[in-house]
CSV table of C-alpha atoms in Angstrom, one decimal:
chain,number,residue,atom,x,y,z
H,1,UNK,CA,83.0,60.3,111.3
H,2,UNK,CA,84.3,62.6,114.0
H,3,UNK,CA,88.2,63.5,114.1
H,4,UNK,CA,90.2,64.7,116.7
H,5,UNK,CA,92.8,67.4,116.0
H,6,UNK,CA,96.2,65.9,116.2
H,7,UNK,CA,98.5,67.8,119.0
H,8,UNK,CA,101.4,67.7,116.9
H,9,UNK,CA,100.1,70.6,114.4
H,10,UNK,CA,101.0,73.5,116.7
H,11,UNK,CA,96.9,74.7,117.4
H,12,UNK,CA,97.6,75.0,120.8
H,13,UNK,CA,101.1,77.7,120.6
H,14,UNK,CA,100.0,81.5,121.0
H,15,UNK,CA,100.0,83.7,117.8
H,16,UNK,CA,101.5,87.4,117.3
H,17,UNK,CA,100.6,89.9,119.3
H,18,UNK,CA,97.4,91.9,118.3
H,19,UNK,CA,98.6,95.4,116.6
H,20,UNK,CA,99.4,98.3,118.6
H,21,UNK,CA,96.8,100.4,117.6
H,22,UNK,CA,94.1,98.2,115.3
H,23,UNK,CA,91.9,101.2,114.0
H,24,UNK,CA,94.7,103.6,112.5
H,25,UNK,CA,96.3,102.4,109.3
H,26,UNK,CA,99.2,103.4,108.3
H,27,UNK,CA,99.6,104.0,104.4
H,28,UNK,CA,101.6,106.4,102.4
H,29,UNK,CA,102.5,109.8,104.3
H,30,UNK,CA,103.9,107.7,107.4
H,31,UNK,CA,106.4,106.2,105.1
H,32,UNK,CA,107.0,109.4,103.7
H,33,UNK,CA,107.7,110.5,107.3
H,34,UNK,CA,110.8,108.2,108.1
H,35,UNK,CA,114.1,110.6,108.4
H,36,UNK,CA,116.4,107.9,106.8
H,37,UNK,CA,113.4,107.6,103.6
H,38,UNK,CA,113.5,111.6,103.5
H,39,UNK,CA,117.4,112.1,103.8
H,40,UNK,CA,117.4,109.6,100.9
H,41,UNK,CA,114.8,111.2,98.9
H,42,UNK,CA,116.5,114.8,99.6
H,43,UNK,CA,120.2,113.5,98.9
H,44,UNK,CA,118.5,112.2,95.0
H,45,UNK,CA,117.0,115.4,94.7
H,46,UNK,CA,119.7,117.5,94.9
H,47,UNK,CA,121.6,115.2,92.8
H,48,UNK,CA,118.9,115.3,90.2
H,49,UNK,CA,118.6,119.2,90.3
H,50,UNK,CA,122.7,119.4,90.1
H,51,UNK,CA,123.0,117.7,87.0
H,52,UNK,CA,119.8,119.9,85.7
H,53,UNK,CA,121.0,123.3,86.3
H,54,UNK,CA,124.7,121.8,85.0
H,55,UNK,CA,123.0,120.5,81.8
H,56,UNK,CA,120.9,123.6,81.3
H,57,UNK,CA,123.9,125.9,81.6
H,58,UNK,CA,126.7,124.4,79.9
């Protein structure tokens, strides 16, 4: 028995673009490489080594 596919499913509508660039993945260093991650990252740091040296010292 042969079916037809029913129009109202959408298999006709375009799907997302295609990725910029398909053969370079992008993994952990790149997100490591967003100013607003580092700024972040830096800002707990400094935090983290402020309330080192004050526990080691007092």
């Amino acid at each position: 028995m042969e079916t037809t596919p029913d129009p109202d499913l959408g298999f006709d509508e375009p799907g997302p673009p295609p990725p910029a660039h398909p053969g370079k993945p992008r993994g952990c260093l790149y997100a490591l490489s967003q100013p607003p991650l580092m700024l972040f990252l830096a800002v707990i740091a400094t935090l983290l080594g402020l309330t080192g040296a004050h526990d080691l010292l007092l």
